[in-house]
């Protein structure tokens, strides 16, 4: 019978720690600690991969035995709690006839994280009833950067069904960017956008 392993990984300021649990037997089967890889070209993701690889090698289980990996970044969580977040540029997208409704659901205003601590946002809308043009995408990104955006999220109505427009805009971004469909497959545009905005706000801390 194949194993059913769940892995938890925490990225700290100095160390990255990973724990594996066999949920059939209900017990922890292994733990490892590696250095957090701030200086790696891929950021702390390198340390996450190293911890997971070492955990599998030392405790004799395979990728196919893993049914869930959950990871947290202490620095990123602390940044969120303390309001130490990057300003998020939001690009909302959809067909022109639904423009007002889409803007209402994707133009997430500044989010209060704690008393007097906010995740700051700025916003642009792109009409996807026609093919997106390079120049209009680059212009929107440039405008958001001029308003102080350090990271970018792209959220299109029904982007979970066809993420091609979101992916197109992401490829044009020269600052860290993420798309709504990458974070969740739910259809609620507002919740998807909010989730992506919070994730983006702590993205620089997690890299």
XYZ file of C-alpha atoms in Angstrom:
207
model
C 0.000 0.000 0.000
C 1.351 3.430 -0.914
C 2.162 5.869 1.851
C 0.123 9.009 2.504
C 2.567 11.679 3.529
C 1.901 15.317 4.340
C 4.818 17.745 4.531
C 5.022 21.059 6.357
C 7.848 23.487 5.572
C 8.645 26.713 7.410
C 11.064 29.287 5.985
C 12.689 31.276 8.769
C 15.226 34.059 8.744
C 18.138 31.636 9.299
C 16.813 28.101 8.895
C 14.265 26.307 6.732
C 12.655 23.372 8.494
C 10.608 20.520 7.060
C 8.498 17.884 8.792
C 6.835 14.813 7.264
C 3.788 13.124 8.757
C 2.281 9.772 7.852
C -1.446 10.453 8.138
C -2.361 6.756 8.024
C -0.307 5.995 11.124
C -0.843 9.479 12.544
C 2.788 10.101 13.411
C 5.732 12.245 12.395
C 8.176 10.203 10.348
C 10.960 12.705 9.775
C 12.379 16.190 10.266
C 15.197 18.139 8.598
C 16.722 21.595 8.880
C 18.684 23.442 6.192
C 19.947 26.990 5.867
C 17.527 29.518 4.378
C 18.839 30.467 0.945
C 18.426 34.248 0.817
C 21.399 34.651 -1.516
C 20.268 32.078 -4.076
C 19.189 33.337 -7.502
C 15.834 31.599 -6.916
C 15.576 33.004 -3.391
C 14.255 30.973 -0.485
C 12.622 28.527 -2.917
C 16.029 26.839 -3.268
C 16.063 26.057 0.444
C 12.510 24.703 0.269
C 13.530 22.282 -2.487
C 16.690 21.300 -0.587
C 14.712 20.615 2.591
C 12.123 18.527 0.767
C 14.766 16.550 -1.130
C 16.740 15.822 2.034
C 13.564 14.845 3.873
C 12.644 12.277 1.194
C 16.175 10.885 0.995
C 16.705 10.566 4.732
C 13.316 9.100 5.532
C 12.769 6.863 2.527
C 9.659 8.120 0.777
C 8.980 9.273 -2.778
C 7.266 12.248 -4.391
C 4.330 10.009 -5.265
C 3.826 9.269 -1.552
C 3.195 12.973 -0.831
C -0.422 14.082 -0.961
C 0.027 17.588 0.446
C 2.819 20.131 0.937
C 2.120 23.182 3.068
C 4.733 25.872 3.518
C 4.874 29.134 5.400
C 7.437 31.893 5.473
C 7.905 33.369 8.921
C 9.309 36.591 7.491
C 6.386 36.968 5.107
C 3.770 36.253 7.765
C 5.404 38.745 10.129
C 5.503 41.315 7.329
C 1.771 40.853 6.791
C 0.982 41.185 10.485
C 3.175 44.270 10.813
C 2.013 45.924 7.598
C 5.513 45.736 6.103
C 4.240 44.942 2.608
C 5.025 45.988 -0.941
C 2.664 48.301 -2.826
C 0.570 46.173 -5.185
C -0.330 47.203 -8.711
C -3.559 45.535 -9.834
C -4.513 45.004 -13.468
C -8.161 44.026 -13.729
C -9.353 42.631 -17.048
C -12.557 41.644 -18.787
C -14.887 42.457 -21.652
C -16.017 46.041 -22.033
C -19.749 45.411 -21.492
C -19.014 44.178 -17.967
C -16.396 46.840 -17.284
C -18.097 48.599 -14.371
C -18.833 45.327 -12.553
C -15.320 43.999 -13.141
C -13.715 47.214 -11.914
C -15.883 47.118 -8.798
C -14.702 43.568 -8.065
C -11.018 43.936 -8.949
C -10.207 47.480 -7.856
C -9.290 46.392 -4.343
C -8.694 49.506 -2.294
C -6.030 49.743 0.383
C -6.454 46.776 2.758
C -6.210 47.384 6.503
C -3.942 44.715 7.971
C -3.717 46.138 11.487
C -4.544 49.490 13.112
C -2.941 52.148 10.870
C -1.191 49.447 8.805
C -2.327 49.049 5.210
C -1.503 47.027 2.130
C -1.394 49.792 -0.496
C -2.735 49.264 -3.999
C -3.068 51.066 -7.327
C -5.163 50.012 -10.303
C -5.606 49.844 -14.067
C -8.231 48.129 -16.241
C -7.626 46.411 -19.585
C -10.440 45.531 -21.983
C -10.075 41.950 -23.233
C -12.986 42.023 -25.675
C -10.244 42.433 -28.281
C -6.712 41.039 -28.430
C -4.408 42.667 -25.914
C -1.698 44.760 -27.509
C 1.865 44.893 -26.240
C 1.863 48.663 -25.946
C -1.322 48.943 -23.898
C -0.051 46.283 -21.497
C 3.373 47.911 -21.152
C 1.740 51.314 -20.649
C -0.486 49.993 -17.865
C 2.498 48.411 -16.126
C 4.562 51.604 -16.468
C 1.738 53.726 -15.042
C 1.378 51.433 -12.044
C 5.121 51.507 -11.431
C 5.068 55.312 -11.536
C 2.426 55.184 -8.817
C 4.812 53.139 -6.697
C 3.824 49.554 -7.480
C 6.582 47.136 -6.493
C 4.692 43.976 -7.431
C 1.897 43.240 -9.859
C -1.215 41.083 -9.903
C -3.386 40.346 -12.902
C -6.992 39.304 -12.415
C -9.421 38.639 -15.255
C -13.069 37.653 -15.090
C -13.204 33.904 -15.857
C -9.404 33.765 -15.820
C -9.612 30.370 -14.142
C -11.184 28.967 -17.312
C -8.766 30.617 -19.732
C -5.668 32.126 -18.101
C -3.988 33.082 -21.395
C -4.553 36.833 -20.977
C -3.319 36.814 -17.400
C -0.231 34.872 -18.465
C 0.383 37.266 -21.376
C 0.443 40.282 -19.050
C 2.644 38.466 -16.536
C 5.245 37.795 -19.226
C 5.403 41.514 -19.996
C 6.044 42.553 -16.415
C 9.547 43.553 -15.375
C 8.618 43.463 -11.679
C 7.475 40.429 -9.656
C 4.008 39.428 -10.818
C 1.354 36.836 -10.114
C -2.064 36.055 -11.541
C -5.366 35.282 -9.888
C -5.683 31.834 -11.465
C -2.348 30.775 -9.929
C -3.594 31.290 -6.386
C -7.043 29.743 -6.492
C -9.441 28.102 -8.900
C -12.561 29.647 -7.376
C -14.830 31.717 -9.611
C -15.375 34.581 -7.188
C -13.477 37.387 -8.953
C -13.288 39.657 -5.922
C -12.018 36.943 -3.570
C -9.546 35.741 -6.198
C -8.216 39.278 -6.642
C -7.999 39.897 -2.900
C -6.141 36.621 -2.358
C -3.667 37.482 -5.112
C -3.162 41.008 -3.741
C -2.325 39.784 -0.242
C 0.015 37.158 -1.662
C 1.737 39.749 -3.851
C 2.143 42.164 -0.961
C 4.396 39.725 0.869
C 6.031 38.287 -2.256
C 9.272 40.313 -1.960
C 9.693 39.074 1.620
C 9.248 35.474 0.502
C 11.839 35.656 -2.269
